[in-house]
mmCIF file of C-alpha atoms in Angstrom:
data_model
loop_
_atom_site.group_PDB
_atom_site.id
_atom_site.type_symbol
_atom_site.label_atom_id
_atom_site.label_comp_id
_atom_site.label_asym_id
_atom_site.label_seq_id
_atom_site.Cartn_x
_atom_site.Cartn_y
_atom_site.Cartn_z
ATOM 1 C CA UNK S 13 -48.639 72.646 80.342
ATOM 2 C CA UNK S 14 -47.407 70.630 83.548
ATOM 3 C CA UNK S 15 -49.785 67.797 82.120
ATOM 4 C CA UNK S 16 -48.211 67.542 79.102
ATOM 5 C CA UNK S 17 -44.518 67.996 80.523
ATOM 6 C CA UNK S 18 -45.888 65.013 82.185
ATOM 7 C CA UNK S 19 -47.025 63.418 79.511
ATOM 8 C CA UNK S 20 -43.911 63.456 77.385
ATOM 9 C CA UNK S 21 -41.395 62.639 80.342
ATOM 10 C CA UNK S 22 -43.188 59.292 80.804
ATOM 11 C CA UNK S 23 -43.494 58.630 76.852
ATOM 12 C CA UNK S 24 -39.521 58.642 77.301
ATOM 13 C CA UNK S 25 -39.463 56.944 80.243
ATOM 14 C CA UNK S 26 -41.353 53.683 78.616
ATOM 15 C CA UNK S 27 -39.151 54.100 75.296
ATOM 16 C CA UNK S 28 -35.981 54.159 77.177
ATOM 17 C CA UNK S 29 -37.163 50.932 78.742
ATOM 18 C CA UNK S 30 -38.588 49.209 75.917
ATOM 19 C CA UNK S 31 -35.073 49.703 74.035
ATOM 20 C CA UNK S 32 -32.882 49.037 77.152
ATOM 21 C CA UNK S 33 -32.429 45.779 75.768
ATOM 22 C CA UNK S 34 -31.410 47.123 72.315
ATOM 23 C CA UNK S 35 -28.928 48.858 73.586
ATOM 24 C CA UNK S 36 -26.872 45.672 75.448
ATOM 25 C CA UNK S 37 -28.496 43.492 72.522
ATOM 26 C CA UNK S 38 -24.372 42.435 71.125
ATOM 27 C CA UNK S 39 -22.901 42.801 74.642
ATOM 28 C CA UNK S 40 -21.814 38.613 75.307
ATOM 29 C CA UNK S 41 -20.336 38.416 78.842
ATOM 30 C CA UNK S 42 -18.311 35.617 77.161
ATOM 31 C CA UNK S 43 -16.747 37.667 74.397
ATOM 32 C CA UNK S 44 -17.030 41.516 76.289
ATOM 33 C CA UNK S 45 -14.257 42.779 73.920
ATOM 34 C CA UNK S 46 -16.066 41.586 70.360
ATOM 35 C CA UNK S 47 -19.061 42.702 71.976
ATOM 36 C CA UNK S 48 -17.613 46.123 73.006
ATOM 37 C CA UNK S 49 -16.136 46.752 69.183
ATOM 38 C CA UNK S 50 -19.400 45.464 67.352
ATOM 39 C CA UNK S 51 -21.462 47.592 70.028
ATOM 40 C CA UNK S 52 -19.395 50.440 68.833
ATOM 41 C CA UNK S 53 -19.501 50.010 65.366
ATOM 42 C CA UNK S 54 -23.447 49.454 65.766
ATOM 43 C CA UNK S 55 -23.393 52.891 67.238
ATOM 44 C CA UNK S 56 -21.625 54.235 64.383
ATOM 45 C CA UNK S 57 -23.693 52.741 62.109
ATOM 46 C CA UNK S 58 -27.095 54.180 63.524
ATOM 47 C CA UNK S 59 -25.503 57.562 63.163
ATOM 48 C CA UNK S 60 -24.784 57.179 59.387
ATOM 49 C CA UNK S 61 -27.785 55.026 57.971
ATOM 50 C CA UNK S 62 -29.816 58.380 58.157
ATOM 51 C CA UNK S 63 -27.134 60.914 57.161
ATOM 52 C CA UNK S 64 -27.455 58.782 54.038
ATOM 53 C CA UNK S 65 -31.039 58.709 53.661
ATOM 54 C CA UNK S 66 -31.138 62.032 54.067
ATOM 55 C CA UNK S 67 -28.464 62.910 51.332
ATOM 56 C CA UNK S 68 -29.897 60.107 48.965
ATOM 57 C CA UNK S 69 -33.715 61.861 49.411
ATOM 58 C CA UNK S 70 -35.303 58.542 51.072
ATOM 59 C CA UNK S 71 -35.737 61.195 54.365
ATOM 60 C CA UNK S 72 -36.690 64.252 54.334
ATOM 61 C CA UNK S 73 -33.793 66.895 54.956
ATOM 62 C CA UNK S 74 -33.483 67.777 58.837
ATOM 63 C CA UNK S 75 -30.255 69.659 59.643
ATOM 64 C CA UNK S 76 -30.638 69.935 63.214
ATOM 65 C CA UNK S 77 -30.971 66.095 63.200
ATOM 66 C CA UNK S 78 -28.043 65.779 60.527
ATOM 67 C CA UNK S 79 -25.885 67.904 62.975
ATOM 68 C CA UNK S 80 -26.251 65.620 66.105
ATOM 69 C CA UNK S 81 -25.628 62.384 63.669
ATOM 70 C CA UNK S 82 -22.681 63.584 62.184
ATOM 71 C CA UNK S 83 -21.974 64.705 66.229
ATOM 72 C CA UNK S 84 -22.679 61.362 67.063
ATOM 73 C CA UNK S 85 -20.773 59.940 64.571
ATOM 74 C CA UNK S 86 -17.510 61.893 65.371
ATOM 75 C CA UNK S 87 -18.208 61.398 69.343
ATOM 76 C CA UNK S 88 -18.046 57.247 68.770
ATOM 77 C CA UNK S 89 -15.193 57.246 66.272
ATOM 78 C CA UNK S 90 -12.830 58.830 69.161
ATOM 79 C CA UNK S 91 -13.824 55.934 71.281
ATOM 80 C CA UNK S 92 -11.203 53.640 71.937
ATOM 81 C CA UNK S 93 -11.989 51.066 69.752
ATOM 82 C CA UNK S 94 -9.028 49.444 69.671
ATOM 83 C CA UNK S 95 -9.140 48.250 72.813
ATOM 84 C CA UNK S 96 -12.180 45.771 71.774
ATOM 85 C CA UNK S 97 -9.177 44.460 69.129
ATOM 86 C CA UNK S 98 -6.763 43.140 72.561
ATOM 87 C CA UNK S 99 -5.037 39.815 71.304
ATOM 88 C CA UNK S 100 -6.741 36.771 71.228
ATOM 89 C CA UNK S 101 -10.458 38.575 70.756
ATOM 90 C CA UNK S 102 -9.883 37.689 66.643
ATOM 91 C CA UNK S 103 -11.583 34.721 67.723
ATOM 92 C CA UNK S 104 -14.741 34.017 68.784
ATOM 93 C CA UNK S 105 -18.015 35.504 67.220
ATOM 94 C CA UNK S 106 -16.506 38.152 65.182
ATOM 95 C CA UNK S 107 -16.725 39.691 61.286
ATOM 96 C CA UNK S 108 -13.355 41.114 62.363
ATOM 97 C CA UNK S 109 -10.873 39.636 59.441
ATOM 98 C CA UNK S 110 -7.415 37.926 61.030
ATOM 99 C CA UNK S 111 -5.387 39.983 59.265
ATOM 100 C CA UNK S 112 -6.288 42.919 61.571
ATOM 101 C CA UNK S 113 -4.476 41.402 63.969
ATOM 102 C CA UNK S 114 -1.781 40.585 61.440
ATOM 103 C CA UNK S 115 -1.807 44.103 60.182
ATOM 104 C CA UNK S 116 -2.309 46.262 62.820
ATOM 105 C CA UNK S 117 -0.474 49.923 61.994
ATOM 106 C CA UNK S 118 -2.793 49.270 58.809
ATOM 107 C CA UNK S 119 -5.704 48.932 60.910
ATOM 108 C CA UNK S 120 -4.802 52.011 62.878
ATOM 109 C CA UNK S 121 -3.872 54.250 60.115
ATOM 110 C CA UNK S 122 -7.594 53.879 58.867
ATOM 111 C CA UNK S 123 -9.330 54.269 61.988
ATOM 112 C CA UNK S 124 -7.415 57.578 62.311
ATOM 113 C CA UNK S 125 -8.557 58.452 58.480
ATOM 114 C CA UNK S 126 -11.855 57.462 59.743
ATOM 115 C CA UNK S 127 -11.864 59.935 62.459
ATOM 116 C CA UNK S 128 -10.241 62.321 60.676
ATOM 117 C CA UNK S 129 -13.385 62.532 58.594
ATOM 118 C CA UNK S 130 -15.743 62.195 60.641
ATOM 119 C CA UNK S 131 -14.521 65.055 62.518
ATOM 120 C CA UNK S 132 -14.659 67.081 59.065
ATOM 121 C CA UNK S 133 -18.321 65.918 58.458
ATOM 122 C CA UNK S 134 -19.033 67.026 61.887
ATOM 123 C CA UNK S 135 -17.364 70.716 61.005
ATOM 124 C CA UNK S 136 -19.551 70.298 57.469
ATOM 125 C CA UNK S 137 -22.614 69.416 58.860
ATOM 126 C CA UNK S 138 -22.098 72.695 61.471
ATOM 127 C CA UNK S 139 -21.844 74.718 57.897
ATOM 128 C CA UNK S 140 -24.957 74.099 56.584
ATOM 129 C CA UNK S 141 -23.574 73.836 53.207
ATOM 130 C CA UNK S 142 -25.203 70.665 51.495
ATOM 131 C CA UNK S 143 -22.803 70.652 48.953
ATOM 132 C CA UNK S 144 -19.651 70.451 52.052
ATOM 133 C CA UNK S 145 -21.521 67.903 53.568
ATOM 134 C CA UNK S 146 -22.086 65.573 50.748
ATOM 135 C CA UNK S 147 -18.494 65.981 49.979
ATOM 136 C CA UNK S 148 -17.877 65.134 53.369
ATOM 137 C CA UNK S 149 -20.250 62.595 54.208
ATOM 138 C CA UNK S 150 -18.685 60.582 51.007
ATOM 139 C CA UNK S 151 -15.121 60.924 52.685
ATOM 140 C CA UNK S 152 -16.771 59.389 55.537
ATOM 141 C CA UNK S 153 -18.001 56.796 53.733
ATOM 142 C CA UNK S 154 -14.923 55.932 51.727
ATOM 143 C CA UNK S 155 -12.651 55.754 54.993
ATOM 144 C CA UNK S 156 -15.129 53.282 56.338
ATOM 145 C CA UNK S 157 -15.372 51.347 53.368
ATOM 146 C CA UNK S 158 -11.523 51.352 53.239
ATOM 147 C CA UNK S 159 -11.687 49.261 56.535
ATOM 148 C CA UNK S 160 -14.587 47.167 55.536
ATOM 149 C CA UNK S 161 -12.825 45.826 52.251
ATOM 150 C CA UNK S 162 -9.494 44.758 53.972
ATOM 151 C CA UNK S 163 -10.676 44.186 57.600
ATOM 152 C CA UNK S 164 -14.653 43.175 57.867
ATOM 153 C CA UNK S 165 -15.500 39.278 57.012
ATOM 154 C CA UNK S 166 -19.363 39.320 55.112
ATOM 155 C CA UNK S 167 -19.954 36.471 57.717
ATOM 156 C CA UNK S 168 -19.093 35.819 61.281
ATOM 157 C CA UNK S 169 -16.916 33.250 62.036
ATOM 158 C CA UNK S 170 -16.760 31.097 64.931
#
């Protein structure tokens, strides 16, 4: 048993280090607040690509791993995100829209929708209840999509 204990800590170990890099892979010492919002948003991102494989059928249903998604999903929304949005950081390598700046109680009313939601999907996914969850999970979705259409360029600009 102490083998394999062994065995499995030093799997980690090299995976942690092989994706090191993937985890500073938008940080630009030039542009640390874009980086630090994108970074974010990657995060965020990484939590709900699966959720929604999961509810769509493409992966095979795992609520324990739904549960610390929709965790992880709540637990990076409550960043402070808006800090990565100081003035002046609309410029720069950024899919962040002007008008965030320009509009920026907008812009804060749907980041607390967002984690308004996400905090119910969390609370759904705890349930169990598939049905909660998909109801959730497309609340979620809408409130991030609500950001996305006003707020998110399809390019980046420079």
């Amino acid at each position: 048993m102490q083998k394999a204990h062994k065995a499995i800590l030093s799997l980690a170990t090299v995976a942690a280090l092989a994706i090191s890099p993937l985890a500073v892979s938008h940080f630009n010492d030039q542009e640390p607040m874009q980086s630090y919002r994108q970074s974010a948003f990657t995060l965020m991102a990484m939590n709900f690509g699966p959720m929604n494989a999961m509810l769509e059928g493409e992966m095979e249903w795992d609520q324990k791993k739904f549960e610390r998604w929709a965790e992880g999903l709540d637990d990076v929304a409550e960043l402070d995100i808006l800090r990565g949005f100081a003035p002046g950081t609309e410029k720069g390598t950024t899919r962040a829209k002007p008008e965030i700046w320009e509009n920026m109680d907008d812009f804060k009313s749907k980041l607390a929708d967002l984690r308004e939601a996400a905090e119910i999907l969390d609370d759904a996914a705890e349930s169990g209840d598939r049905e909660e969850i998909a109801e959730a999970f497309a609340a979620t979705g809408g409130a991030c999509k609500a950001c996305h259409d006003e707020y998110k360029s399809k390019d980046y600009l420079y």
